[in-house]
């Protein structure tokens, strides 16, 4: 939030997406699992710039009487999606390995 207040939300979201794409792309070509984890950690780090800024932008354009509902819908859908993604990734990793899991995460 401090970075987006200083440089602007749009710039923070765009640069966060750019570096998240780069670190995710680098993760696909790692032969070492440790380097893969470092690159995925980079994706998570840059995601922390994107989520609060995008939530603020969405709530700014939402009418005041619907802001609470929109925020709760975004939070709940995000948690449901994260749970489904974790369960799916766990199943793919057990059957096909971590490279196939990464492929399906990107697709």
mmCIF file with all atom_site columns, C-alpha atoms in Angstrom:
data_model
loop_
_atom_site.group_PDB
_atom_site.id
_atom_site.type_symbol
_atom_site.label_atom_id
_atom_site.label_alt_id
_atom_site.label_comp_id
_atom_site.label_asym_id
_atom_site.label_entity_id
_atom_site.label_seq_id
_atom_site.pdbx_PDB_ins_code
_atom_site.Cartn_x
_atom_site.Cartn_y
_atom_site.Cartn_z
_atom_site.occupancy
_atom_site.B_iso_or_equiv
_atom_site.pdbx_formal_charge
_atom_site.auth_seq_id
_atom_site.auth_comp_id
_atom_site.auth_asym_id
_atom_site.auth_atom_id
_atom_site.pdbx_PDB_model_num
ATOM 1   C CA . UNK A 1 1   ? 0.000   0.000   0.000   1.00 0.00 ? 1   UNK A CA 1
ATOM 2   C CA . UNK A 1 2   ? 2.875   2.368   0.750   1.00 0.00 ? 2   UNK A CA 1
ATOM 3   C CA . UNK A 1 3   ? 4.484   1.727   -2.624  1.00 0.00 ? 3   UNK A CA 1
ATOM 4   C CA . UNK A 1 4   ? 1.215   2.284   -4.488  1.00 0.00 ? 4   UNK A CA 1
ATOM 5   C CA . UNK A 1 5   ? 0.599   5.517   -2.576  1.00 0.00 ? 5   UNK A CA 1
ATOM 6   C CA . UNK A 1 6   ? 4.042   6.764   -3.555  1.00 0.00 ? 6   UNK A CA 1
ATOM 7   C CA . UNK A 1 7   ? 4.196   5.668   -7.215  1.00 0.00 ? 7   UNK A CA 1
ATOM 8   C CA . UNK A 1 8   ? 0.531   5.185   -8.128  1.00 0.00 ? 8   UNK A CA 1
ATOM 9   C CA . UNK A 1 9   ? -1.609  2.081   -8.181  1.00 0.00 ? 9   UNK A CA 1
ATOM 10  C CA . UNK A 1 10  ? -1.559  1.573   -11.916 1.00 0.00 ? 10  UNK A CA 1
ATOM 11  C CA . UNK A 1 11  ? 2.250   1.577   -12.147 1.00 0.00 ? 11  UNK A CA 1
ATOM 12  C CA . UNK A 1 12  ? 2.565   -0.786  -9.199  1.00 0.00 ? 12  UNK A CA 1
ATOM 13  C CA . UNK A 1 13  ? 0.058   -3.218  -10.726 1.00 0.00 ? 13  UNK A CA 1
ATOM 14  C CA . UNK A 1 14  ? 1.707   -3.126  -14.165 1.00 0.00 ? 14  UNK A CA 1
ATOM 15  C CA . UNK A 1 15  ? 5.258   -3.566  -12.869 1.00 0.00 ? 15  UNK A CA 1
ATOM 16  C CA . UNK A 1 16  ? 4.106   -6.246  -10.429 1.00 0.00 ? 16  UNK A CA 1
ATOM 17  C CA . UNK A 1 17  ? 2.449   -8.158  -13.284 1.00 0.00 ? 17  UNK A CA 1
ATOM 18  C CA . UNK A 1 18  ? 5.502   -7.765  -15.500 1.00 0.00 ? 18  UNK A CA 1
ATOM 19  C CA . UNK A 1 19  ? 7.942   -9.082  -12.911 1.00 0.00 ? 19  UNK A CA 1
ATOM 20  C CA . UNK A 1 20  ? 5.515   -11.809 -11.868 1.00 0.00 ? 20  UNK A CA 1
ATOM 21  C CA . UNK A 1 21  ? 5.312   -13.006 -15.483 1.00 0.00 ? 21  UNK A CA 1
ATOM 22  C CA . UNK A 1 22  ? 9.109   -12.914 -15.805 1.00 0.00 ? 22  UNK A CA 1
ATOM 23  C CA . UNK A 1 23  ? 9.713   -14.889 -12.608 1.00 0.00 ? 23  UNK A CA 1
ATOM 24  C CA . UNK A 1 24  ? 6.982   -17.384 -13.549 1.00 0.00 ? 24  UNK A CA 1
ATOM 25  C CA . UNK A 1 25  ? 8.512   -17.813 -16.997 1.00 0.00 ? 25  UNK A CA 1
ATOM 26  C CA . UNK A 1 26  ? 11.951  -18.366 -15.446 1.00 0.00 ? 26  UNK A CA 1
ATOM 27  C CA . UNK A 1 27  ? 10.464  -20.965 -13.120 1.00 0.00 ? 27  UNK A CA 1
ATOM 28  C CA . UNK A 1 28  ? 9.353   -23.089 -16.069 1.00 0.00 ? 28  UNK A CA 1
ATOM 29  C CA . UNK A 1 29  ? 12.930  -23.642 -17.255 1.00 0.00 ? 29  UNK A CA 1
ATOM 30  C CA . UNK A 1 30  ? 14.582  -24.480 -13.936 1.00 0.00 ? 30  UNK A CA 1
ATOM 31  C CA . UNK A 1 31  ? 16.098  -27.930 -13.624 1.00 0.00 ? 31  UNK A CA 1
ATOM 32  C CA . UNK A 1 32  ? 16.647  -27.615 -9.889  1.00 0.00 ? 32  UNK A CA 1
ATOM 33  C CA . UNK A 1 33  ? 13.701  -27.757 -7.520  1.00 0.00 ? 33  UNK A CA 1
ATOM 34  C CA . UNK A 1 34  ? 15.379  -25.160 -5.251  1.00 0.00 ? 34  UNK A CA 1
ATOM 35  C CA . UNK A 1 35  ? 15.688  -22.640 -8.112  1.00 0.00 ? 35  UNK A CA 1
ATOM 36  C CA . UNK A 1 36  ? 12.107  -23.418 -9.058  1.00 0.00 ? 36  UNK A CA 1
ATOM 37  C CA . UNK A 1 37  ? 11.021  -22.562 -5.507  1.00 0.00 ? 37  UNK A CA 1
ATOM 38  C CA . UNK A 1 38  ? 13.027  -19.330 -5.570  1.00 0.00 ? 38  UNK A CA 1
ATOM 39  C CA . UNK A 1 39  ? 11.373  -18.257 -8.834  1.00 0.00 ? 39  UNK A CA 1
ATOM 40  C CA . UNK A 1 40  ? 7.923   -19.158 -7.509  1.00 0.00 ? 40  UNK A CA 1
ATOM 41  C CA . UNK A 1 41  ? 8.752   -17.182 -4.374  1.00 0.00 ? 41  UNK A CA 1
ATOM 42  C CA . UNK A 1 42  ? 9.436   -14.237 -6.684  1.00 0.00 ? 42  UNK A CA 1
ATOM 43  C CA . UNK A 1 43  ? 5.962   -14.680 -8.149  1.00 0.00 ? 43  UNK A CA 1
ATOM 44  C CA . UNK A 1 44  ? 4.476   -14.590 -4.667  1.00 0.00 ? 44  UNK A CA 1
ATOM 45  C CA . UNK A 1 45  ? 6.526   -11.519 -3.744  1.00 0.00 ? 45  UNK A CA 1
ATOM 46  C CA . UNK A 1 46  ? 5.321   -9.570  -6.771  1.00 0.00 ? 46  UNK A CA 1
ATOM 47  C CA . UNK A 1 47  ? 1.754   -10.756 -6.199  1.00 0.00 ? 47  UNK A CA 1
ATOM 48  C CA . UNK A 1 48  ? 1.859   -8.941  -2.850  1.00 0.00 ? 48  UNK A CA 1
ATOM 49  C CA . UNK A 1 49  ? 2.193   -5.700  -4.815  1.00 0.00 ? 49  UNK A CA 1
ATOM 50  C CA . UNK A 1 50  ? -0.697  -6.517  -7.143  1.00 0.00 ? 50  UNK A CA 1
ATOM 51  C CA . UNK A 1 51  ? -3.444  -7.695  -4.796  1.00 0.00 ? 51  UNK A CA 1
ATOM 52  C CA . UNK A 1 52  ? -3.862  -4.690  -2.438  1.00 0.00 ? 52  UNK A CA 1
ATOM 53  C CA . UNK A 1 53  ? -3.530  -2.165  -5.258  1.00 0.00 ? 53  UNK A CA 1
ATOM 54  C CA . UNK A 1 54  ? -6.050  -3.901  -7.494  1.00 0.00 ? 54  UNK A CA 1
ATOM 55  C CA . UNK A 1 55  ? -8.494  -4.317  -4.593  1.00 0.00 ? 55  UNK A CA 1
ATOM 56  C CA . UNK A 1 56  ? -8.301  -0.584  -3.896  1.00 0.00 ? 56  UNK A CA 1
ATOM 57  C CA . UNK A 1 57  ? -8.865  0.257   -7.554  1.00 0.00 ? 57  UNK A CA 1
ATOM 58  C CA . UNK A 1 58  ? -11.901 -2.026  -7.733  1.00 0.00 ? 58  UNK A CA 1
ATOM 59  C CA . UNK A 1 59  ? -13.406 -0.560  -4.574  1.00 0.00 ? 59  UNK A CA 1
ATOM 60  C CA . UNK A 1 60  ? -12.838 3.006   -5.784  1.00 0.00 ? 60  UNK A CA 1
ATOM 61  C CA . UNK A 1 61  ? -15.050 2.473   -8.835  1.00 0.00 ? 61  UNK A CA 1
ATOM 62  C CA . UNK A 1 62  ? -17.718 0.558   -6.903  1.00 0.00 ? 62  UNK A CA 1
ATOM 63  C CA . UNK A 1 63  ? -20.677 2.552   -5.535  1.00 0.00 ? 63  UNK A CA 1
ATOM 64  C CA . UNK A 1 64  ? -20.485 3.033   -1.752  1.00 0.00 ? 64  UNK A CA 1
ATOM 65  C CA . UNK A 1 65  ? -23.510 0.942   -0.930  1.00 0.00 ? 65  UNK A CA 1
ATOM 66  C CA . UNK A 1 66  ? -22.048 -2.129  -2.677  1.00 0.00 ? 66  UNK A CA 1
ATOM 67  C CA . UNK A 1 67  ? -18.421 -1.870  -1.546  1.00 0.00 ? 67  UNK A CA 1
ATOM 68  C CA . UNK A 1 68  ? -18.762 -4.286  1.358   1.00 0.00 ? 68  UNK A CA 1
ATOM 69  C CA . UNK A 1 69  ? -20.500 -6.894  -0.805  1.00 0.00 ? 69  UNK A CA 1
ATOM 70  C CA . UNK A 1 70  ? -17.937 -6.559  -3.580  1.00 0.00 ? 70  UNK A CA 1
ATOM 71  C CA . UNK A 1 71  ? -15.026 -6.850  -1.149  1.00 0.00 ? 71  UNK A CA 1
ATOM 72  C CA . UNK A 1 72  ? -16.514 -9.909  0.537   1.00 0.00 ? 72  UNK A CA 1
ATOM 73  C CA . UNK A 1 73  ? -17.255 -11.544 -2.824  1.00 0.00 ? 73  UNK A CA 1
ATOM 74  C CA . UNK A 1 74  ? -13.650 -10.977 -3.938  1.00 0.00 ? 74  UNK A CA 1
ATOM 75  C CA . UNK A 1 75  ? -12.221 -12.318 -0.690  1.00 0.00 ? 75  UNK A CA 1
ATOM 76  C CA . UNK A 1 76  ? -14.428 -15.410 -0.557  1.00 0.00 ? 76  UNK A CA 1
ATOM 77  C CA . UNK A 1 77  ? -13.953 -16.267 -4.234  1.00 0.00 ? 77  UNK A CA 1
ATOM 78  C CA . UNK A 1 78  ? -10.194 -15.875 -3.825  1.00 0.00 ? 78  UNK A CA 1
ATOM 79  C CA . UNK A 1 79  ? -10.120 -18.305 -0.919  1.00 0.00 ? 79  UNK A CA 1
ATOM 80  C CA . UNK A 1 80  ? -12.303 -20.840 -2.711  1.00 0.00 ? 80  UNK A CA 1
ATOM 81  C CA . UNK A 1 81  ? -10.107 -20.574 -5.799  1.00 0.00 ? 81  UNK A CA 1
ATOM 82  C CA . UNK A 1 82  ? -6.926  -20.988 -3.744  1.00 0.00 ? 82  UNK A CA 1
ATOM 83  C CA . UNK A 1 83  ? -8.331  -24.093 -2.072  1.00 0.00 ? 83  UNK A CA 1
ATOM 84  C CA . UNK A 1 84  ? -9.352  -25.638 -5.399  1.00 0.00 ? 84  UNK A CA 1
ATOM 85  C CA . UNK A 1 85  ? -5.962  -24.796 -6.932  1.00 0.00 ? 85  UNK A CA 1
ATOM 86  C CA . UNK A 1 86  ? -4.132  -26.378 -3.996  1.00 0.00 ? 86  UNK A CA 1
ATOM 87  C CA . UNK A 1 87  ? -6.151  -29.575 -4.176  1.00 0.00 ? 87  UNK A CA 1
ATOM 88  C CA . UNK A 1 88  ? -5.739  -29.779 -7.942  1.00 0.00 ? 88  UNK A CA 1
ATOM 89  C CA . UNK A 1 89  ? -1.991  -29.129 -7.741  1.00 0.00 ? 89  UNK A CA 1
ATOM 90  C CA . UNK A 1 90  ? -1.632  -31.784 -5.042  1.00 0.00 ? 90  UNK A CA 1
ATOM 91  C CA . UNK A 1 91  ? -3.374  -34.347 -7.225  1.00 0.00 ? 91  UNK A CA 1
ATOM 92  C CA . UNK A 1 92  ? -1.377  -33.456 -10.359 1.00 0.00 ? 92  UNK A CA 1
ATOM 93  C CA . UNK A 1 93  ? 1.924   -33.506 -8.460  1.00 0.00 ? 93  UNK A CA 1
ATOM 94  C CA . UNK A 1 94  ? 1.188   -36.965 -7.029  1.00 0.00 ? 94  UNK A CA 1
ATOM 95  C CA . UNK A 1 95  ? 0.308   -38.405 -10.423 1.00 0.00 ? 95  UNK A CA 1
ATOM 96  C CA . UNK A 1 96  ? 2.536   -36.544 -12.927 1.00 0.00 ? 96  UNK A CA 1
ATOM 97  C CA . UNK A 1 97  ? 5.274   -34.659 -11.054 1.00 0.00 ? 97  UNK A CA 1
ATOM 98  C CA . UNK A 1 98  ? 6.067   -31.023 -10.354 1.00 0.00 ? 98  UNK A CA 1
ATOM 99  C CA . UNK A 1 99  ? 6.851   -30.061 -13.976 1.00 0.00 ? 99  UNK A CA 1
ATOM 100 C CA . UNK A 1 100 ? 3.391   -31.082 -15.132 1.00 0.00 ? 100 UNK A CA 1
ATOM 101 C CA . UNK A 1 101 ? 1.916   -29.258 -12.147 1.00 0.00 ? 101 UNK A CA 1
ATOM 102 C CA . UNK A 1 102 ? 3.741   -26.078 -13.175 1.00 0.00 ? 102 UNK A CA 1
ATOM 103 C CA . UNK A 1 103 ? 2.531   -26.473 -16.761 1.00 0.00 ? 103 UNK A CA 1
ATOM 104 C CA . UNK A 1 104 ? -1.105  -26.644 -15.643 1.00 0.00 ? 104 UNK A CA 1
ATOM 105 C CA . UNK A 1 105 ? -0.625  -23.727 -13.246 1.00 0.00 ? 105 UNK A CA 1
ATOM 106 C CA . UNK A 1 106 ? 0.539   -21.535 -16.118 1.00 0.00 ? 106 UNK A CA 1
ATOM 107 C CA . UNK A 1 107 ? -2.135  -22.722 -18.538 1.00 0.00 ? 107 UNK A CA 1
#
